[in-house]
Coordinates of C-alpha atoms in Angstrom, one line a residue:
M1 CA -20.1 -6.6 2.3
T2 CA -18.4 -9.7 1.0
E3 CA -14.7 -10.3 0.8
T4 CA -14.7 -9.7 -2.9
D5 CA -16.3 -6.2 -2.4
L6 CA -13.1 -5.0 -0.6
T7 CA -10.8 -2.8 -2.5
P8 CA -7.1 -3.3 -1.7
R9 CA -7.2 0.0 0.3
Q10 CA -10.2 -1.1 2.3
A11 CA -8.7 -4.5 3.0
V12 CA -5.5 -3.0 4.4
C13 CA -7.4 -0.3 6.3
A14 CA -9.7 -2.9 7.9
Y15 CA -6.7 -5.0 8.9
L16 CA -4.8 -2.1 10.4
G17 CA -8.1 -1.1 12.2
G18 CA -8.1 -4.5 13.9
E19 CA -10.9 -6.0 11.9
H20 CA -10.7 -9.6 10.8
V21 CA -9.5 -9.8 7.2
P22 CA -9.1 -13.3 5.8
P23 CA -5.4 -13.9 4.9
H24 CA -6.2 -14.6 1.3
V25 CA -7.9 -11.2 0.9
L26 CA -5.0 -9.4 2.6
R27 CA -2.5 -11.2 0.4
A28 CA -4.4 -10.3 -2.7
A29 CA -4.6 -6.6 -1.6
V30 CA -0.8 -6.5 -1.1
A31 CA -0.2 -8.4 -4.3
Q32 CA -2.1 -5.7 -6.2
Y33 CA 0.2 -3.0 -4.8
V34 CA 3.3 -5.1 -5.6
V35 CA 2.1 -5.6 -9.2
G36 CA 1.5 -1.9 -9.6
Y37 CA 5.1 -1.2 -8.3
E38 CA 6.6 -3.9 -10.6
T39 CA 4.7 -2.5 -13.6
L40 CA 6.2 0.9 -12.9
V41 CA 9.7 -0.5 -12.6
D42 CA 9.4 -2.5 -15.8
L43 CA 8.1 0.6 -17.7
A44 CA 10.9 2.7 -16.3
M45 CA 13.5 0.1 -17.4
D46 CA 12.0 0.4 -21.0
V47 CA 12.4 4.2 -20.9
T48 CA 16.0 4.0 -19.6
G49 CA 16.8 1.3 -22.2
D50 CA 15.8 3.6 -25.0
P51 CA 15.3 7.2 -23.9
N52 CA 14.2 8.3 -27.4
D53 CA 11.2 5.8 -27.5
I54 CA 8.4 8.3 -27.0
S55 CA 5.8 5.5 -26.6
A56 CA 7.7 4.0 -23.7
G57 CA 7.8 7.4 -22.0
N58 CA 4.1 7.9 -22.6
D59 CA 3.3 4.4 -21.2
L60 CA 5.4 5.2 -18.1
A61 CA 3.7 8.5 -17.6
A62 CA 0.2 7.0 -17.9
E63 CA 1.1 4.2 -15.4
I64 CA 2.5 6.7 -12.9
V65 CA -0.7 8.7 -13.0
M66 CA -2.8 5.6 -12.5
Q67 CA -0.6 4.2 -9.7
Q68 CA 0.5 7.3 -7.8
T69 CA -2.4 7.6 -5.4
V70 CA -2.6 3.9 -4.8
L71 CA 1.1 3.5 -4.0
E72 CA 1.1 6.7 -1.9
E73 CA -1.8 5.3 0.2
F74 CA 0.0 2.0 0.6
Y75 CA 3.2 3.7 1.7
T76 CA 1.3 5.7 4.2
L77 CA -0.5 2.6 5.5
T78 CA 2.8 0.7 5.7
Q79 CA 4.3 3.6 7.7
A80 CA 1.3 3.6 10.0
A81 CA 1.5 -0.2 10.6
T82 CA 5.2 0.1 11.4
A83 CA 4.7 2.9 13.8
L84 CA 1.7 1.2 15.6
P85 CA 3.7 -0.9 18.1
D86 CA 5.6 2.2 19.3
L87 CA 2.4 4.2 19.6
V88 CA 0.7 1.4 21.6
R89 CA 3.7 1.1 23.9
S90 CA 3.9 4.9 24.5
R91 CA 0.2 5.1 25.1
A92 CA 0.3 2.2 27.6
S93 CA 3.2 3.8 29.5
S94 CA 1.5 7.2 29.7
H95 CA -1.6 5.5 31.2
R96 CA 0.6 3.9 33.9
T97 CA 2.3 7.2 34.6
R98 CA -1.0 8.9 35.3
A99 CA -2.4 6.3 37.6

């Protein structure tokens, strides 16, 4: 598998799994998630700017459907990455307690 074969999810999962992921691949993966989020925010602003604009509402709904799974996965991965140091510390202390 080459670097360009990695999806954003695969790149983040590989990084969280301790595999080497080149920095530019990881940055690109995170950038894709950020762009998806910014797109949703922009479309939501269009809807709030003119609530009667049906096409703006449709565009937002379509983008939400497209981005929902991706953004949920990223949120989960981010939460896992933030919890990792605490999990490692608790695991290390439980091993010392048993010895």
